CSV table of C-alpha atoms in Angstrom, one decimal:
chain,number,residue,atom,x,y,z
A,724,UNK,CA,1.0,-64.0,-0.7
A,725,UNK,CA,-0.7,-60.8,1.2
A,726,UNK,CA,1.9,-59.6,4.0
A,727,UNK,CA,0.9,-57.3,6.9
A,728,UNK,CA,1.7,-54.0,4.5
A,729,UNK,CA,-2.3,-53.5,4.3
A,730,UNK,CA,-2.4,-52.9,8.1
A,731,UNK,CA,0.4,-49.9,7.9
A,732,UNK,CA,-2.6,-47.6,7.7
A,733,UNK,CA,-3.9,-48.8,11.4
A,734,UNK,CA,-3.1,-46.6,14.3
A,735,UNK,CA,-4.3,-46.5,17.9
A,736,UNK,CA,-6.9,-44.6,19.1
A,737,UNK,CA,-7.4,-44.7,22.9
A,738,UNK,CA,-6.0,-47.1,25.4
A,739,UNK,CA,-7.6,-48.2,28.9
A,740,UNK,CA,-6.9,-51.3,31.1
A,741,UNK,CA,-9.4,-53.4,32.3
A,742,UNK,CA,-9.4,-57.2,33.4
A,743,UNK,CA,-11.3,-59.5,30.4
A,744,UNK,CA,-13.6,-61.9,30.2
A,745,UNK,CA,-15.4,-64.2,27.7
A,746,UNK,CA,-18.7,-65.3,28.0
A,747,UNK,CA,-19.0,-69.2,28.8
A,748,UNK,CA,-19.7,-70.7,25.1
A,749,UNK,CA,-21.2,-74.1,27.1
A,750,UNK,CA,-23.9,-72.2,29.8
A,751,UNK,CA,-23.7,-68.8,28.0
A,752,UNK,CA,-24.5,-68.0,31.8
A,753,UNK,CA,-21.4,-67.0,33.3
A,754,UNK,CA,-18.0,-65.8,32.7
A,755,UNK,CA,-14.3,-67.3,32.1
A,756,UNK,CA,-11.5,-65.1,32.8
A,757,UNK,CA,-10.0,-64.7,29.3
A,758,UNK,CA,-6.4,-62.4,31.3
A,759,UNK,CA,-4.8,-63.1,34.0
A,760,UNK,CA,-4.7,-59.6,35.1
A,761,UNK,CA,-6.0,-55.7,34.2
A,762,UNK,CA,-4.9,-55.6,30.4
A,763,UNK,CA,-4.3,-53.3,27.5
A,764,UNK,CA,-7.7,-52.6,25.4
A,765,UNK,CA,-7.1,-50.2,22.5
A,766,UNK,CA,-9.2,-48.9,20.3
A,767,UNK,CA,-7.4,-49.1,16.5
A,768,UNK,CA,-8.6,-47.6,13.2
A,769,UNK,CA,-7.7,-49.1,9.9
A,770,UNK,CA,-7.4,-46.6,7.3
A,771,UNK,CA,-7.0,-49.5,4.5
A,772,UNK,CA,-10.4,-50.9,5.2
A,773,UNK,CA,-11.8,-47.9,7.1
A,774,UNK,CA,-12.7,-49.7,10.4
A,775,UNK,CA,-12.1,-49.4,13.8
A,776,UNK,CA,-11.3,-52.4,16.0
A,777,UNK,CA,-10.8,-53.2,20.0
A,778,UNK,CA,-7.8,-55.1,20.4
A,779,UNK,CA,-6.0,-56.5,23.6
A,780,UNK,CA,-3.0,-58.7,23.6
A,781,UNK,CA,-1.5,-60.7,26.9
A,782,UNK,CA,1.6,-62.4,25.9
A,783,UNK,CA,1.7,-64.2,23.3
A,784,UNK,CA,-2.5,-64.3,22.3
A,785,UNK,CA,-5.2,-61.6,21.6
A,786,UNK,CA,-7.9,-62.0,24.3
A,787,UNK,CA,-9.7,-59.4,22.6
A,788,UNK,CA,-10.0,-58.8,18.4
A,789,UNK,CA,-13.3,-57.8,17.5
A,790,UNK,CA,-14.5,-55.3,14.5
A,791,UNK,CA,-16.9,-52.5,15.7
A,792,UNK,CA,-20.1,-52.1,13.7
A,793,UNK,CA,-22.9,-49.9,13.4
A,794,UNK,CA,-25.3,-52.4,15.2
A,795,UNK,CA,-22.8,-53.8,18.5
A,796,UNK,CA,-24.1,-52.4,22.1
A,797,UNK,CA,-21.9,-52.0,24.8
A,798,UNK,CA,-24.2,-52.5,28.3
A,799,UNK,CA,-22.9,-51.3,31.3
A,800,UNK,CA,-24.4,-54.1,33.6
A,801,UNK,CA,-23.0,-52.5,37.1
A,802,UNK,CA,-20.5,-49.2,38.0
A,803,UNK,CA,-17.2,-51.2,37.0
A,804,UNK,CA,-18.2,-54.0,34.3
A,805,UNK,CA,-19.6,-54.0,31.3
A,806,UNK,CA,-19.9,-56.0,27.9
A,807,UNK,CA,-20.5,-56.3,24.6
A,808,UNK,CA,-21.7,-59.1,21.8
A,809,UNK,CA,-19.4,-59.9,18.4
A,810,UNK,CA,-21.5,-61.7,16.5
A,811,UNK,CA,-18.5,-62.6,13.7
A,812,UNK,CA,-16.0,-64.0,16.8
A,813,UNK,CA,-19.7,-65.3,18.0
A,814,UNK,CA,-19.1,-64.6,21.6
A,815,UNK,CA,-19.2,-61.9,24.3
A,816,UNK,CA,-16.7,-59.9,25.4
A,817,UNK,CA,-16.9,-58.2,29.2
A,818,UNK,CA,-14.6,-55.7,30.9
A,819,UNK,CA,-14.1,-55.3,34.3
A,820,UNK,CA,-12.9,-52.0,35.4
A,821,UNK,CA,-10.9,-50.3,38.8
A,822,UNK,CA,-13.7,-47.1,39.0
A,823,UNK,CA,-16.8,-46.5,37.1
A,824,UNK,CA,-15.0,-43.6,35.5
A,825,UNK,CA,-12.6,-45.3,33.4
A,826,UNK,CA,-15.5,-47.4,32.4
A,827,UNK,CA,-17.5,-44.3,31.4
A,828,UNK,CA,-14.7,-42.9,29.4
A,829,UNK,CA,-14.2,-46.5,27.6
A,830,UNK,CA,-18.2,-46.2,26.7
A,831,UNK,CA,-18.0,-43.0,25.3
A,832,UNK,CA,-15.2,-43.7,23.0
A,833,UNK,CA,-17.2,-47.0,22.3
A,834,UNK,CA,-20.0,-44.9,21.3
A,835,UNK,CA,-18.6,-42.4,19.3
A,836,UNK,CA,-16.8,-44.7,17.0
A,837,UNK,CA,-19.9,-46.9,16.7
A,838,UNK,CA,-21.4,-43.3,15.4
A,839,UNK,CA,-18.4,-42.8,12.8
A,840,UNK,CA,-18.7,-46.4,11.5
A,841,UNK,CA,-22.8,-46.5,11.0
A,842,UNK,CA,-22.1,-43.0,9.7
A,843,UNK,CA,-19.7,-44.1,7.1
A,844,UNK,CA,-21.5,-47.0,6.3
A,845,UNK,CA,-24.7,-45.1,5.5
A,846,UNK,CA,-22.6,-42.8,3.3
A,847,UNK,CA,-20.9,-45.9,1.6
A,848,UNK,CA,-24.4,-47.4,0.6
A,849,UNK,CA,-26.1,-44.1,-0.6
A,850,UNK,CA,-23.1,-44.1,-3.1
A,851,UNK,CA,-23.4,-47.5,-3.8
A,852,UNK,CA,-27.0,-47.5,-4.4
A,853,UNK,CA,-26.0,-44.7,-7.4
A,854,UNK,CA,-23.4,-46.6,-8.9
A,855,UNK,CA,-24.6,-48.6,-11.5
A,856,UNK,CA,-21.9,-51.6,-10.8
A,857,UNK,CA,-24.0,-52.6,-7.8
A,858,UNK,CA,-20.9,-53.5,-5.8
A,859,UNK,CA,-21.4,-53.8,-2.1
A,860,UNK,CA,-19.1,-52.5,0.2
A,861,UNK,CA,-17.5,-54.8,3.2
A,862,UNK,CA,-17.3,-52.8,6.7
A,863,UNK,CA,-15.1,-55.4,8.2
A,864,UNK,CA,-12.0,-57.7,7.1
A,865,UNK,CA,-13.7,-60.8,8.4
A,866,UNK,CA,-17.3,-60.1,7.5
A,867,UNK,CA,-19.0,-62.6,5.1
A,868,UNK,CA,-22.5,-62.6,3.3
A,869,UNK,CA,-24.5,-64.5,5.8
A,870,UNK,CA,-23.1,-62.7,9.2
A,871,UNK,CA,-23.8,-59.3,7.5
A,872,UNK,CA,-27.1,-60.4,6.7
A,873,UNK,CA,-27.8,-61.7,10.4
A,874,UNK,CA,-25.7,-59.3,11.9
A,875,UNK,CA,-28.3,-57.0,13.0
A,876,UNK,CA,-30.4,-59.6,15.1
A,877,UNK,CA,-28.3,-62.3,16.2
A,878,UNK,CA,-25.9,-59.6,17.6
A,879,UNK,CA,-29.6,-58.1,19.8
A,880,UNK,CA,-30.4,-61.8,20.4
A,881,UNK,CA,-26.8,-62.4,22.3
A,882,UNK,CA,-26.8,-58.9,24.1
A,883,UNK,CA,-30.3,-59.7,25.8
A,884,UNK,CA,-29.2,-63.7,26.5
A,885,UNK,CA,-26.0,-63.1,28.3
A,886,UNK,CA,-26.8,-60.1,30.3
A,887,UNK,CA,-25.8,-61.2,33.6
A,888,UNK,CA,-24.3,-60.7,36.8
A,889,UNK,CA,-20.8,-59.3,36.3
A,890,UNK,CA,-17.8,-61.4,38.0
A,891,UNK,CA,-16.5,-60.1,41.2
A,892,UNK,CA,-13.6,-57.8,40.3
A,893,UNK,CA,-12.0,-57.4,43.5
A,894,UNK,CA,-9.0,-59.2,42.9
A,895,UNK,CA,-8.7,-58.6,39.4
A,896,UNK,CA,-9.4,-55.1,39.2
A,897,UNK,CA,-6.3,-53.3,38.1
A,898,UNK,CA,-6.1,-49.7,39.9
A,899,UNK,CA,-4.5,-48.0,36.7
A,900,UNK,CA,-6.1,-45.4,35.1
A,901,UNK,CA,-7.2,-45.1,31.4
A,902,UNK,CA,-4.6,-43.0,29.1
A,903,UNK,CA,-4.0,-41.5,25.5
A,904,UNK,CA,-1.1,-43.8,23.5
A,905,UNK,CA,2.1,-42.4,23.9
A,906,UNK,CA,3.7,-42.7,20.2
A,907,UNK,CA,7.0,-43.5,22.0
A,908,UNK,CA,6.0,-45.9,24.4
A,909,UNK,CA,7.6,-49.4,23.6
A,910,UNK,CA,4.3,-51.5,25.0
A,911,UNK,CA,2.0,-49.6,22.3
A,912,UNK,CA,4.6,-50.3,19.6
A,913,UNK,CA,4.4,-54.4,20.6
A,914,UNK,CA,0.6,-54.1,20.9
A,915,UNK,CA,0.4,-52.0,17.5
A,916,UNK,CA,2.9,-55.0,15.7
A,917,UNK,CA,0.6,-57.7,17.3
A,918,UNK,CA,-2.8,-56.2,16.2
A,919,UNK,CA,-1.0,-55.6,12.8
A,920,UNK,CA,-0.3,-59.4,12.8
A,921,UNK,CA,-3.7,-60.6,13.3
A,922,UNK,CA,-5.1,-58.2,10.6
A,923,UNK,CA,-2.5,-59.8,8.5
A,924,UNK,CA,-3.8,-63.3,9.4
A,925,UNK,CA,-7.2,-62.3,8.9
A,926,UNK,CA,-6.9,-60.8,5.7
A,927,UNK,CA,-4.4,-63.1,3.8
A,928,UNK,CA,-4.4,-65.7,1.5
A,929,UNK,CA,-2.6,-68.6,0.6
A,930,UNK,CA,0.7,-68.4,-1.9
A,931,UNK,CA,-0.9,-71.3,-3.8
A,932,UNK,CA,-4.3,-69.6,-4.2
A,933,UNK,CA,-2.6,-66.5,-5.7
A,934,UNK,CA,-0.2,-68.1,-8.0
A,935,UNK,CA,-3.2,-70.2,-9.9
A,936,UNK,CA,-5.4,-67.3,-9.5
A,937,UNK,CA,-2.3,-64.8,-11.1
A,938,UNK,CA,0.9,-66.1,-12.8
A,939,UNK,CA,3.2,-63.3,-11.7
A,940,UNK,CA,6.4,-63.3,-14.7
A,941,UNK,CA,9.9,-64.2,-12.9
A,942,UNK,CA,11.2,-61.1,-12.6
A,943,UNK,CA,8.3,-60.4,-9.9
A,944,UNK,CA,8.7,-63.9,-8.1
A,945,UNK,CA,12.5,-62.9,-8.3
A,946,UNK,CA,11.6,-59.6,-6.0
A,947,UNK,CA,8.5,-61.2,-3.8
A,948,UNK,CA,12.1,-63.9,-2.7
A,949,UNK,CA,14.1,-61.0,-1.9
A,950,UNK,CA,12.0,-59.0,-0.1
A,951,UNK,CA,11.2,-62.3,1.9
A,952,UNK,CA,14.9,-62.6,2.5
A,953,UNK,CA,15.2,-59.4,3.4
A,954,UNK,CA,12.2,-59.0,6.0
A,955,UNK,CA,13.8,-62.8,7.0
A,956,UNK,CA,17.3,-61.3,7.8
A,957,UNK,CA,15.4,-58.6,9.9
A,958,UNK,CA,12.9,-60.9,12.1
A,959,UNK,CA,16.4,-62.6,12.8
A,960,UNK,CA,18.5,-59.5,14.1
A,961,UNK,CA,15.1,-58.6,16.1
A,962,UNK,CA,15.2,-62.2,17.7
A,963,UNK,CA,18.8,-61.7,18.2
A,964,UNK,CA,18.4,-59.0,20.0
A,965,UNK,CA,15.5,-59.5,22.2
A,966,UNK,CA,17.4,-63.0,23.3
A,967,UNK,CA,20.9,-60.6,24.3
A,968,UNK,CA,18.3,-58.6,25.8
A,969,UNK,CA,17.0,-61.2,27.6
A,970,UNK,CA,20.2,-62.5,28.7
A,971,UNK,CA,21.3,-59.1,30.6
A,972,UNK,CA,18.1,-58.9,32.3
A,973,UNK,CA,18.3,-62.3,33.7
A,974,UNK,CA,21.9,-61.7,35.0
A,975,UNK,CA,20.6,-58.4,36.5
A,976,UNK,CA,18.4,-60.3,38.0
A,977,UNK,CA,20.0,-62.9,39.9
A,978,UNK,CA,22.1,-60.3,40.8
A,979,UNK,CA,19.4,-58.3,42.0
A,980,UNK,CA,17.8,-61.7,44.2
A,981,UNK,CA,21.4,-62.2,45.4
A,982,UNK,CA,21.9,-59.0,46.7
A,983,UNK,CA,18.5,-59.0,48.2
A,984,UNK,CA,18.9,-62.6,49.9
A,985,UNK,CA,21.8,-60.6,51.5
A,986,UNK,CA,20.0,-57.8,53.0
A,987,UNK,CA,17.6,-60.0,54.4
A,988,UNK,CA,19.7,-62.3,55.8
A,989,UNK,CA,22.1,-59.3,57.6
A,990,UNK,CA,18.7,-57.6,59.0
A,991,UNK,CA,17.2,-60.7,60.2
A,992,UNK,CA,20.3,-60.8,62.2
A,993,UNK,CA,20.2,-57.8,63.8
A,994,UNK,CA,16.5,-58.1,64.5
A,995,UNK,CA,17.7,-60.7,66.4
A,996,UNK,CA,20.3,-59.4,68.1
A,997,UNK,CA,18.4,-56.2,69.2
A,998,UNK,CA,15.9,-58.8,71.0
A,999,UNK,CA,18.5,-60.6,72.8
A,1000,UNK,CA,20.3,-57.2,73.9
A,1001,UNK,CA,16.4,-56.0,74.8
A,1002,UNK,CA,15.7,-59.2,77.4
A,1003,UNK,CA,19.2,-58.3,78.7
A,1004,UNK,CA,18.5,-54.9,79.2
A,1005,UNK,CA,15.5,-55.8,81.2
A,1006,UNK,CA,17.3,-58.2,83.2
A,1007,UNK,CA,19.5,-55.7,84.1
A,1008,UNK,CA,16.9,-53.1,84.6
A,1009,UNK,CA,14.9,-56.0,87.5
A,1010,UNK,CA,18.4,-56.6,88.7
A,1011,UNK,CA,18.6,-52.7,89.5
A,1012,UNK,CA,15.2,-53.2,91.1
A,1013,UNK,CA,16.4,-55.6,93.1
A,1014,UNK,CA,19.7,-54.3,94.6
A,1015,UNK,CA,17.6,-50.7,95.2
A,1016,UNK,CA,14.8,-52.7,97.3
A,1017,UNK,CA,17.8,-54.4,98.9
A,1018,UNK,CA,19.6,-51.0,99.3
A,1019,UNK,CA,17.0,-49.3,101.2
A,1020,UNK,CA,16.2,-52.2,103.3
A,1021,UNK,CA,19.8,-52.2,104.2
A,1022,UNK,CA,19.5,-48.5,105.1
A,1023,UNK,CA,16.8,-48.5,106.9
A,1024,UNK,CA,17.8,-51.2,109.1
A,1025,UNK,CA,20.9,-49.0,109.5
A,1026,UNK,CA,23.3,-51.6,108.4
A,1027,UNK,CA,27.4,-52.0,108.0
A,1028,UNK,CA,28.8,-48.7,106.1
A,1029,UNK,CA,31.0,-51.2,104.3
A,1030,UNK,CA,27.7,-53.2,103.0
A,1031,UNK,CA,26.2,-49.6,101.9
A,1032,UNK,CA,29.0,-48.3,99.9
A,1033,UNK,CA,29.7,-51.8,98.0
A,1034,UNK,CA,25.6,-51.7,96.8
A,1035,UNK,CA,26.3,-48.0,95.5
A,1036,UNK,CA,29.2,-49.3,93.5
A,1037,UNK,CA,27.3,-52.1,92.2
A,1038,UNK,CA,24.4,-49.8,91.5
A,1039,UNK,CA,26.5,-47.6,89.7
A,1040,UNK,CA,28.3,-50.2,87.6
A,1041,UNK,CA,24.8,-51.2,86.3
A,1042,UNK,CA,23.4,-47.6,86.0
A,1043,UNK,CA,26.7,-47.5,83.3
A,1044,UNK,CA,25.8,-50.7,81.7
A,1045,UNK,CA,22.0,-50.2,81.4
A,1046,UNK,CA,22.7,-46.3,79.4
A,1047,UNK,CA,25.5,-48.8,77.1
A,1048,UNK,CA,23.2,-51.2,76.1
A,1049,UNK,CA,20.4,-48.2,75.7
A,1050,UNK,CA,23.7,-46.7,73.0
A,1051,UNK,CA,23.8,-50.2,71.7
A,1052,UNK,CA,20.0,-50.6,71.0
A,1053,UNK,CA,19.6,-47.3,69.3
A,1054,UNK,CA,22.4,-47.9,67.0
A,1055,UNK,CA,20.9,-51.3,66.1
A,1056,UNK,CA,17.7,-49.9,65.6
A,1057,UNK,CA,19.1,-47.1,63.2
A,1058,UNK,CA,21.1,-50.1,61.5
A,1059,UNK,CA,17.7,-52.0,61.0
A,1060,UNK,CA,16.4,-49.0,59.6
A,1061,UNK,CA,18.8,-48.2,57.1
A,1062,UNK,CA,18.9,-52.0,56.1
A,1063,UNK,CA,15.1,-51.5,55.2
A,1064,UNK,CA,15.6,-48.4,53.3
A,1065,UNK,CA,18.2,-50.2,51.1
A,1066,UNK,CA,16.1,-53.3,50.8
A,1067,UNK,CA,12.8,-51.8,49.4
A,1068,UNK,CA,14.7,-49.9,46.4
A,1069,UNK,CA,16.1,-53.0,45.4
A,1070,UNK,CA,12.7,-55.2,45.5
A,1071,UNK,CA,11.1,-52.6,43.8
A,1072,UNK,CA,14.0,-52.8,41.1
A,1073,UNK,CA,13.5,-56.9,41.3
A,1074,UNK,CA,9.4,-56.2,40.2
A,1075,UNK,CA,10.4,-54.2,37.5
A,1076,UNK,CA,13.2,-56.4,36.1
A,1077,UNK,CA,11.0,-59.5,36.2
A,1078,UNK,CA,8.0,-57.2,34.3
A,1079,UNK,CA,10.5,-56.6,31.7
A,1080,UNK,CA,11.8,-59.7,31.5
A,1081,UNK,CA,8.1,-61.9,30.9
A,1082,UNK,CA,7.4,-58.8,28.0
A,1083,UNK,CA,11.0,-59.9,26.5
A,1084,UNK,CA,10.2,-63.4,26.7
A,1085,UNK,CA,6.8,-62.6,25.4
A,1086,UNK,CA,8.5,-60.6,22.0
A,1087,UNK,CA,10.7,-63.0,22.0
A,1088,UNK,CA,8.2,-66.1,21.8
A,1089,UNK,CA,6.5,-63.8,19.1
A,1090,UNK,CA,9.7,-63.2,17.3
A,1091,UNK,CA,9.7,-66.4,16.7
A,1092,UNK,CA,6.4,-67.3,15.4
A,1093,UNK,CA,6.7,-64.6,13.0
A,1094,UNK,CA,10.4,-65.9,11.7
A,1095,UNK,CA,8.9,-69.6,11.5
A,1096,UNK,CA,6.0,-68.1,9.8
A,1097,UNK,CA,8.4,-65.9,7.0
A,1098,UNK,CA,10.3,-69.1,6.7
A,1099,UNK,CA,7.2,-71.0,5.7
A,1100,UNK,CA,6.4,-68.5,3.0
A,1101,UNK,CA,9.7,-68.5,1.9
A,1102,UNK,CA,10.2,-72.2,1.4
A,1103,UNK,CA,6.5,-71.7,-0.2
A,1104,UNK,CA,7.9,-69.1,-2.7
A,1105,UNK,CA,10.8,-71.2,-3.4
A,1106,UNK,CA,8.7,-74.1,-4.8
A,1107,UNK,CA,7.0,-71.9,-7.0
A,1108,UNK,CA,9.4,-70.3,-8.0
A,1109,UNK,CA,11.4,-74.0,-8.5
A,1110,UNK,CA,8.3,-75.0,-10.6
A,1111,UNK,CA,8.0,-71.6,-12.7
A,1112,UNK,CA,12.1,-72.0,-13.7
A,1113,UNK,CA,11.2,-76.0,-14.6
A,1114,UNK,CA,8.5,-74.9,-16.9
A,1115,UNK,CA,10.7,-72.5,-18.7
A,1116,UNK,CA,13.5,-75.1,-19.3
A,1117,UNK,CA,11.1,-77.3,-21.0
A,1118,UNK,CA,9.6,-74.8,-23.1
A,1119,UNK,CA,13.4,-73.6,-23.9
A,1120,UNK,CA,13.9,-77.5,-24.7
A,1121,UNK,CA,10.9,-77.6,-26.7
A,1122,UNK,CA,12.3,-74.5,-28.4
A,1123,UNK,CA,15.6,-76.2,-29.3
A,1124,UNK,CA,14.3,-79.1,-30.4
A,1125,UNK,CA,12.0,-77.2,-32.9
A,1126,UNK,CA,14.7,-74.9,-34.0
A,1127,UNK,CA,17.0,-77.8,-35.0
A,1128,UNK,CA,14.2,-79.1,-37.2
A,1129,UNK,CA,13.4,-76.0,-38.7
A,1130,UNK,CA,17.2,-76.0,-39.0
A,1131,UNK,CA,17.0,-79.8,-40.9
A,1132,UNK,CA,13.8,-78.9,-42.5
A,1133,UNK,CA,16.0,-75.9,-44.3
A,1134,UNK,CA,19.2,-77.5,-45.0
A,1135,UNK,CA,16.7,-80.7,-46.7
């Protein structure tokens, strides 16, 4: 069985993000909408096979694994999108970019490792062709006699068929900006693991083709089991711990919707109230109107003193009541204010913690298929291994049976 140990050598290169499509395999006219959102694209070199590939996982699936040869062409088909053919995944691949600079940057690394591959390619075939073995050398894990062959017209053919209008990408655009990997960033580790598990896919073979093509002795079935065991016991405390994970982010984050309910519900409130204590403020602000129009008709009709003095007092008493509820207002307003600037901290907090907690779900879910997957070889190695140890009993039995005639033959 070939395990993902011949994809250690395979680093990143250069990330960007960019939304991706696929070109439609029915019309081969228009695009499908292979993310649901501006992805990882990374650029990865394989020292084992000496190859560089473009890989982008979302969740669970790669929407982008294709192996970069010396005759792909990247067209740049407007200032944000542009697209390439893989003859070998036999469709095309588009990107859709935030600014024609990030595309720029993603053609030139494009470019120059299309260089380096056609480059080492030409060197591997001027040694081949002085090697008296005749032994051709394979550029890419998945490449096969008839696409290598065709390779270098089929893949011109597609380019100039499917050149057309880019999607619109104003929606889907994502405004992030290319970067180098950081070797400590936990995304590029994931995305490394997940490009090293389709290399593994594409590259391996089955136990049973192995064991009839090689009949490894016990002692090396003995170790392939234990090392399965082992890497086994590990894919288990990995799924362990992304489920605890998962767990405290999901309590975090009820706590996190609860707390924001709250804040919602306490400044809808005093929006409220500050728009009830406005229309009474200008009720008692017409009401003042009022009694002053009354006031000076009173005085200039040269009225009752008595009549005059109880309008100042009521005037007065609302000139004290007006500058309250003015006190009143500006505290509610400051209230509301400071009730916003606790709310947005803690809805940016809830974005974040539901981020993290679809990429758990999503290692998680791939935790999985990678423990079901090591138990399948496992319960693969055990059968061989099952059959190997019957074999050797019968040939001990055969062995016994001959030594006791040899035993009767001498004793005769």
């Amino acid at each position: 069985m070939t395990s993902g140990n011949d994809t250690v050598g395979e680093k990143p290169i250069f990330t960007c993000r960019a939304h991706v499509f696929h070109i439609d395999p029915k019309t081969k006219r228009s695009w499908i909408s292979a993310s649901a959102s501006a992805v990882n694209v990374s650029f990865f070199y394989d020292s084992s096979r000496n190859l560089y590939r473009i890989i982008s996982v979302e969740g669970p699936k790669a929407v982008i694994n294709s192996t970069i040869t010396p005759n792909m062409t990247f067209t740049k088909t407007s200032q944000k999108f542009g697209q390439w053919s893989d003859v070998r995944a036999n469709t095309v691949y588009g990107l859709g970019f935030s600014s024609e600079n990030e595309l720029n940057r993603f053609i030139e690394k494009f470019h120059e490792l299309k260089e380096t591959t056609r480059l080492a390619a030409a060197k591997i075939t001027a040694n081949g062709n002085g090697n008296d073995s005749g032994t051709t050398p394979v550029t890419s894990a998945n490449a096969s006699p008839i696409t290598t062959r065709t390779s270098g017209t089929d893949s011109v053919t597609m380019q100039q068929q499917c050149l057309i209008d880019p999607p619109n990408m104003q929606s889907n655009a994502s405004p992030s900006l290319p970067m180098m990997e950081d070797p400590n960033d936990p995304t590029r580790n994931n995305l490394h693991q997940r490009s090293q598990s389709l290399s593994g896919v594409q590259g391996s073979e089955s136990p049973k083709h192995q064991v009839n093509e090689t009949k490894p002795p016990i002692m090396t079935a003995t170790s392939n089991e234990s090392r399965l065991k082992y890497e086994n016991d590990q894919l288990k405390l990995a799924l362990a711990h992304s489920s605890a994970n998962a767990k405290k982010w999901e309590v975090e984050l009820a706590t996190l919707k609860s707390n924001n309910l709250r804040l919602t519900s306490a400044l809808q409130e005093s929006t409220a109230n500050v728009d009830e204590w406005k229309k009474q403020l200008q009720a008692y602000k017409e009401e003042n109107t009022r009694l002053k129009t009354k006031f000076i008709e009173l005085e200039a009709s040269k009225g009752g003193t008595e009549a005059a003095v109880e309008l100042r007092k009521t005037l007065a008493t609302l000139r004290l009541r007006c500058e309250s509820m003015d006190i009143d207002i500006k505290s509610k307003e400051d209230e509301i204010k400071r009730l916003n600037a606790q709310k947005q901290p803690t809805d940016d907090r809830l974005k974040m913690i539901t981020q993290e907690n679809a990429e758990l779900q999503a290692a998680v879910s791939l935790g999985q298929a990678q423990l079901e997957t090591a138990l399948e070889a496992q319960e693969s190695q055990r059968r061989v291994l099952e059959t190997l140890n019957n074999q050797l009993a019968h040939q001990i039995q055969e062995l016994m049976t001959i030594h006791k005639e040899m035993l009767t033959a001498l004793q005769t």
